[in-house]
PDB file of C-alpha atoms in Angstrom:
ATOM      1  CA  MET D 338     -25.757  -0.955  18.780  1.00  0.00           C
ATOM      2  CA  ARG D 339     -24.773  -2.153  22.250  1.00  0.00           C
ATOM      3  CA  ASN D 340     -23.108   0.249  24.663  1.00  0.00           C
ATOM      4  CA  GLU D 341     -21.878  -0.713  28.114  1.00  0.00           C
ATOM      5  CA  MET D 342     -20.230   0.687  31.227  1.00  0.00           C
ATOM      6  CA  THR D 343     -18.831  -1.065  34.278  1.00  0.00           C
ATOM      7  CA  LEU D 344     -18.280   0.570  37.630  1.00  0.00           C
ATOM      8  CA  GLU D 345     -16.484  -1.028  40.579  1.00  0.00           C
ATOM      9  CA  PHE D 346     -16.723   0.604  43.982  1.00  0.00           C
ATOM     10  CA  LEU D 347     -16.291  -0.102  47.676  1.00  0.00           C
ATOM     11  CA  SER D 348     -19.218  -1.336  49.763  1.00  0.00           C
ATOM     12  CA  ILE D 349     -19.710   2.032  51.458  1.00  0.00           C
ATOM     13  CA  SER D 350     -23.270   3.324  51.830  1.00  0.00           C
ATOM     14  CA  ALA D 351     -22.315   6.679  50.277  1.00  0.00           C
ATOM     15  CA  ASN D 352     -21.451   4.856  47.038  1.00  0.00           C
ATOM     16  CA  GLU D 353     -25.105   3.869  46.573  1.00  0.00           C
ATOM     17  CA  SER D 354     -25.753   7.394  45.274  1.00  0.00           C
ATOM     18  CA  LEU D 355     -22.687   7.150  42.997  1.00  0.00           C
ATOM     19  CA  ALA D 356     -24.141   3.991  41.446  1.00  0.00           C
ATOM     20  CA  ARG D 357     -27.588   5.543  41.024  1.00  0.00           C
ATOM     21  CA  VAL D 358     -26.319   8.766  39.438  1.00  0.00           C
ATOM     22  CA  SER D 359     -23.842   6.939  37.180  1.00  0.00           C
ATOM     23  CA  VAL D 360     -26.554   4.694  35.749  1.00  0.00           C
ATOM     24  CA  ALA D 361     -28.925   7.643  35.325  1.00  0.00           C
ATOM     25  CA  SER D 362     -26.267   9.589  33.443  1.00  0.00           C
ATOM     26  CA  PHE D 363     -25.382   6.638  31.244  1.00  0.00           C
ATOM     27  CA  ILE D 364     -28.965   5.859  30.214  1.00  0.00           C
ATOM     28  CA  SER D 365     -29.847   9.513  29.612  1.00  0.00           C
ATOM     29  CA  GLN D 366     -28.683   9.039  26.008  1.00  0.00           C
ATOM     30  CA  LEU D 367     -31.947   7.114  25.463  1.00  0.00           C
ATOM     31  CA  ASN D 368     -34.088  10.006  26.671  1.00  0.00           C
ATOM     32  CA  PRO D 369     -36.012   7.951  29.257  1.00  0.00           C
ATOM     33  CA  THR D 370     -39.189   9.298  30.771  1.00  0.00           C
ATOM     34  CA  MET D 371     -38.981  10.646  34.311  1.00  0.00           C
ATOM     35  CA  GLU D 372     -40.863   7.573  35.552  1.00  0.00           C
ATOM     36  CA  GLU D 373     -38.439   5.189  33.805  1.00  0.00           C
ATOM     37  CA  LEU D 374     -35.464   7.090  35.180  1.00  0.00           C
ATOM     38  CA  THR D 375     -36.892   7.050  38.710  1.00  0.00           C
ATOM     39  CA  ASP D 376     -37.665   3.316  38.490  1.00  0.00           C
ATOM     40  CA  ILE D 377     -34.146   2.470  37.317  1.00  0.00           C
ATOM     41  CA  LYS D 378     -32.478   4.648  39.949  1.00  0.00           C
ATOM     42  CA  THR D 379     -34.647   2.989  42.606  1.00  0.00           C
ATOM     43  CA  VAL D 380     -33.726  -0.573  41.604  1.00  0.00           C
ATOM     44  CA  VAL D 381     -30.030   0.342  41.501  1.00  0.00           C
ATOM     45  CA  SER D 382     -30.373   1.738  45.033  1.00  0.00           C
ATOM     46  CA  GLU D 383     -32.139  -1.401  46.250  1.00  0.00           C
ATOM     47  CA  ALA D 384     -29.626  -3.810  44.709  1.00  0.00           C
ATOM     48  CA  VAL D 385     -26.551  -1.901  45.888  1.00  0.00           C
ATOM     49  CA  THR D 386     -28.003  -1.466  49.373  1.00  0.00           C
ATOM     50  CA  ASN D 387     -28.719  -5.220  49.535  1.00  0.00           C
ATOM     51  CA  ALA D 388     -25.106  -5.948  48.593  1.00  0.00           C
ATOM     52  CA  ILE D 389     -23.802  -3.590  51.293  1.00  0.00           C
ATOM     53  CA  ILE D 390     -26.161  -4.632  54.089  1.00  0.00           C
ATOM     54  CA  HIS D 391     -26.821  -8.303  53.405  1.00  0.00           C
ATOM     55  CA  GLY D 392     -23.920  -9.362  51.190  1.00  0.00           C
ATOM     56  CA  TYR D 393     -21.136  -7.674  53.095  1.00  0.00           C
ATOM     57  CA  GLU D 394     -22.866  -6.859  56.400  1.00  0.00           C
ATOM     58  CA  GLU D 395     -21.606  -3.285  56.102  1.00  0.00           C
ATOM     59  CA  LYS D 396     -17.914  -4.186  55.704  1.00  0.00           C
ATOM     60  CA  ASN D 397     -16.577  -1.083  53.962  1.00  0.00           C
ATOM     61  CA  ASP D 398     -13.606  -2.655  52.176  1.00  0.00           C
ATOM     62  CA  GLU D 399     -15.410  -5.065  49.833  1.00  0.00           C
ATOM     63  CA  LYS D 400     -16.130  -4.487  46.130  1.00  0.00           C
ATOM     64  CA  ILE D 401     -19.422  -4.202  44.284  1.00  0.00           C
ATOM     65  CA  VAL D 402     -19.427  -4.377  40.489  1.00  0.00           C
ATOM     66  CA  LEU D 403     -22.212  -2.667  38.559  1.00  0.00           C
ATOM     67  CA  THR D 404     -22.588  -3.121  34.816  1.00  0.00           C
ATOM     68  CA  CYS D 405     -25.114  -1.156  32.804  1.00  0.00           C
ATOM     69  CA  ALA D 406     -25.686  -1.969  29.149  1.00  0.00           C
ATOM     70  CA  ILE D 407     -27.885  -0.426  26.505  1.00  0.00           C
ATOM     71  CA  ASP D 408     -28.976  -2.540  23.562  1.00  0.00           C
ATOM     72  CA  GLY D 409     -31.411  -0.661  21.355  1.00  0.00           C
ATOM     73  CA  GLU D 410     -34.031   0.579  23.811  1.00  0.00           C
ATOM     74  CA  GLU D 411     -33.367  -2.114  26.418  1.00  0.00           C
ATOM     75  CA  ILE D 412     -31.449  -1.445  29.634  1.00  0.00           C
ATOM     76  CA  GLU D 413     -29.590  -4.281  31.357  1.00  0.00           C
ATOM     77  CA  LEU D 414     -28.290  -3.844  34.898  1.00  0.00           C
ATOM     78  CA  ILE D 415     -26.025  -6.320  36.658  1.00  0.00           C
ATOM     79  CA  ILE D 416     -25.053  -5.788  40.297  1.00  0.00           C
ATOM     80  CA  LYS D 417     -22.594  -8.313  41.686  1.00  0.00           C
ATOM     81  CA  ASP D 418     -21.033  -8.870  45.094  1.00  0.00           C
ATOM     82  CA  HIS D 419     -18.741 -11.573  46.483  1.00  0.00           C
ATOM     83  CA  GLY D 420     -20.343 -11.560  49.903  1.00  0.00           C
ATOM     84  CA  ASN D 421     -22.431 -13.893  52.038  1.00  0.00           C
ATOM     85  CA  GLY D 422     -24.789 -15.051  49.302  1.00  0.00           C
ATOM     86  CA  ILE D 423     -28.422 -16.026  49.765  1.00  0.00           C
ATOM     87  CA  GLU D 424     -29.366 -19.476  51.052  1.00  0.00           C
ATOM     88  CA  ASN D 425     -32.996 -19.396  49.945  1.00  0.00           C
ATOM     89  CA  ILE D 426     -33.709 -16.984  47.073  1.00  0.00           C
ATOM     90  CA  ASP D 427     -37.449 -17.769  47.041  1.00  0.00           C
ATOM     91  CA  LEU D 428     -37.714 -16.851  50.725  1.00  0.00           C
ATOM     92  CA  ALA D 429     -35.601 -13.702  50.222  1.00  0.00           C
ATOM     93  CA  LYS D 430     -37.984 -12.584  47.446  1.00  0.00           C
ATOM     94  CA  GLU D 431     -41.038 -12.822  49.725  1.00  0.00           C
ATOM     95  CA  PRO D 432     -42.499  -9.357  50.416  1.00  0.00           C
ATOM     96  CA  LEU D 433     -41.626  -8.130  53.910  1.00  0.00           C
ATOM     97  CA  TYR D 434     -39.008 -10.863  54.477  1.00  0.00           C
ATOM     98  CA  THR D 435     -35.704  -9.591  55.834  1.00  0.00           C
ATOM     99  CA  SER D 436     -32.719 -11.446  57.173  1.00  0.00           C
ATOM    100  CA  LYS D 437     -31.978  -8.425  59.373  1.00  0.00           C
ATOM    101  CA  PRO D 438     -35.221  -7.659  61.290  1.00  0.00           C
ATOM    102  CA  GLU D 439     -33.209  -6.026  64.074  1.00  0.00           C
ATOM    103  CA  TRP D 440     -32.123  -3.365  61.537  1.00  0.00           C
ATOM    104  CA  GLU D 441     -35.736  -2.377  60.842  1.00  0.00           C
ATOM    105  CA  ARG D 442     -35.446  -3.187  57.141  1.00  0.00           C
ATOM    106  CA  SER D 443     -38.684  -3.291  55.128  1.00  0.00           C
ATOM    107  CA  GLY D 444     -37.937  -6.484  53.202  1.00  0.00           C
ATOM    108  CA  MET D 445     -39.295  -5.037  49.957  1.00  0.00           C
ATOM    109  CA  GLY D 446     -36.084  -4.765  47.871  1.00  0.00           C
ATOM    110  CA  PHE D 447     -36.647  -7.710  45.537  1.00  0.00           C
ATOM    111  CA  THR D 448     -40.367  -6.930  45.275  1.00  0.00           C
ATOM    112  CA  ILE D 449     -39.554  -3.378  44.177  1.00  0.00           C
ATOM    113  CA  MET D 450     -37.020  -4.655  41.643  1.00  0.00           C
ATOM    114  CA  GLU D 451     -39.540  -7.109  40.190  1.00  0.00           C
ATOM    115  CA  ASN D 452     -42.263  -4.444  39.975  1.00  0.00           C
ATOM    116  CA  PHE D 453     -40.098  -1.788  38.320  1.00  0.00           C
ATOM    117  CA  MET D 454     -38.181  -3.972  35.843  1.00  0.00           C
ATOM    118  CA  ASP D 455     -39.338  -6.305  33.079  1.00  0.00           C
ATOM    119  CA  GLN D 456     -37.113  -9.166  34.200  1.00  0.00           C
ATOM    120  CA  VAL D 457     -35.112  -9.878  37.364  1.00  0.00           C
ATOM    121  CA  ASP D 458     -32.787 -12.874  37.686  1.00  0.00           C
ATOM    122  CA  ILE D 459     -31.000 -13.603  40.933  1.00  0.00           C
ATOM    123  CA  THR D 460     -28.154 -16.073  41.213  1.00  0.00           C
ATOM    124  CA  SER D 461     -26.499 -16.631  44.538  1.00  0.00           C
ATOM    125  CA  GLU D 462     -24.394 -19.113  46.421  1.00  0.00           C
ATOM    126  CA  PRO D 463     -23.759 -18.944  50.170  1.00  0.00           C
ATOM    127  CA  GLY D 464     -20.198 -17.828  50.839  1.00  0.00           C
ATOM    128  CA  VAL D 465     -19.616 -16.934  47.174  1.00  0.00           C
ATOM    129  CA  GLY D 466     -21.875 -13.957  46.497  1.00  0.00           C
ATOM    130  CA  THR D 467     -24.914 -12.725  44.616  1.00  0.00           C
ATOM    131  CA  THR D 468     -25.544 -11.453  41.114  1.00  0.00           C
ATOM    132  CA  ILE D 469     -28.733  -9.599  40.237  1.00  0.00           C
ATOM    133  CA  ARG D 470     -29.452  -9.166  36.521  1.00  0.00           C
ATOM    134  CA  MET D 471     -32.357  -6.890  35.566  1.00  0.00           C
ATOM    135  CA  THR D 472     -33.687  -5.715  32.222  1.00  0.00           C
ATOM    136  CA  LYS D 473     -36.179  -3.064  31.192  1.00  0.00           C
ATOM    137  CA  GLN D 474     -37.450  -2.111  27.759  1.00  0.00           C
ATOM    138  CA  LEU D 475     -37.864   1.647  27.630  1.00  0.00           C
ATOM    139  CA  THR D 476     -41.008   3.181  26.173  1.00  0.00           C
ATOM    140  CA  SER D 477     -39.525   6.638  25.935  1.00  0.00           C
ATOM    141  CA  THR D 478     -40.413   9.163  23.260  1.00  0.00           C
ATOM    142  CA  ARG D 479     -37.328   8.186  21.282  1.00  0.00           C
ATOM    143  CA  ALA D 480     -38.313   4.504  21.420  1.00  0.00           C
ATOM    144  CA  LEU D 481     -41.823   5.267  20.197  1.00  0.00           C
ATOM    145  CA  CYS D 482     -40.488   7.276  17.249  1.00  0.00           C
ATOM    146  CA  ASN D 483     -38.352   4.418  15.879  1.00  0.00           C
TER     147      ASN D 483
END
């Protein structure tokens, strides 16, 4: 059975923790391992932070939409902004690349997402925004018992 939640919030840095905790609470019904929970919270943090810093350039009055769905033992996360968009997704995915070097960013956000999730799809259009869709199949105790 599919279950889903959607959360819309302002592009304020403090809301990154709201997004992380909300997703963690929602997926707790699947009894994820601590490692799975940490991985998912980390990718939510990375995606939301990217939307705030790169998508909206820290404008506090823009909206970010986060959808989290559970389908069996699979988690789907979608983080969407209507900000600047990404001109070159392949370049943005390069480890250590950052469009804001003056902000001392590490440029590892997409690399972390790709390492912690089973699948990461990025769609973006300059001036329109970015959508990051990620999925992860849990291997939790509950999943192994089914």
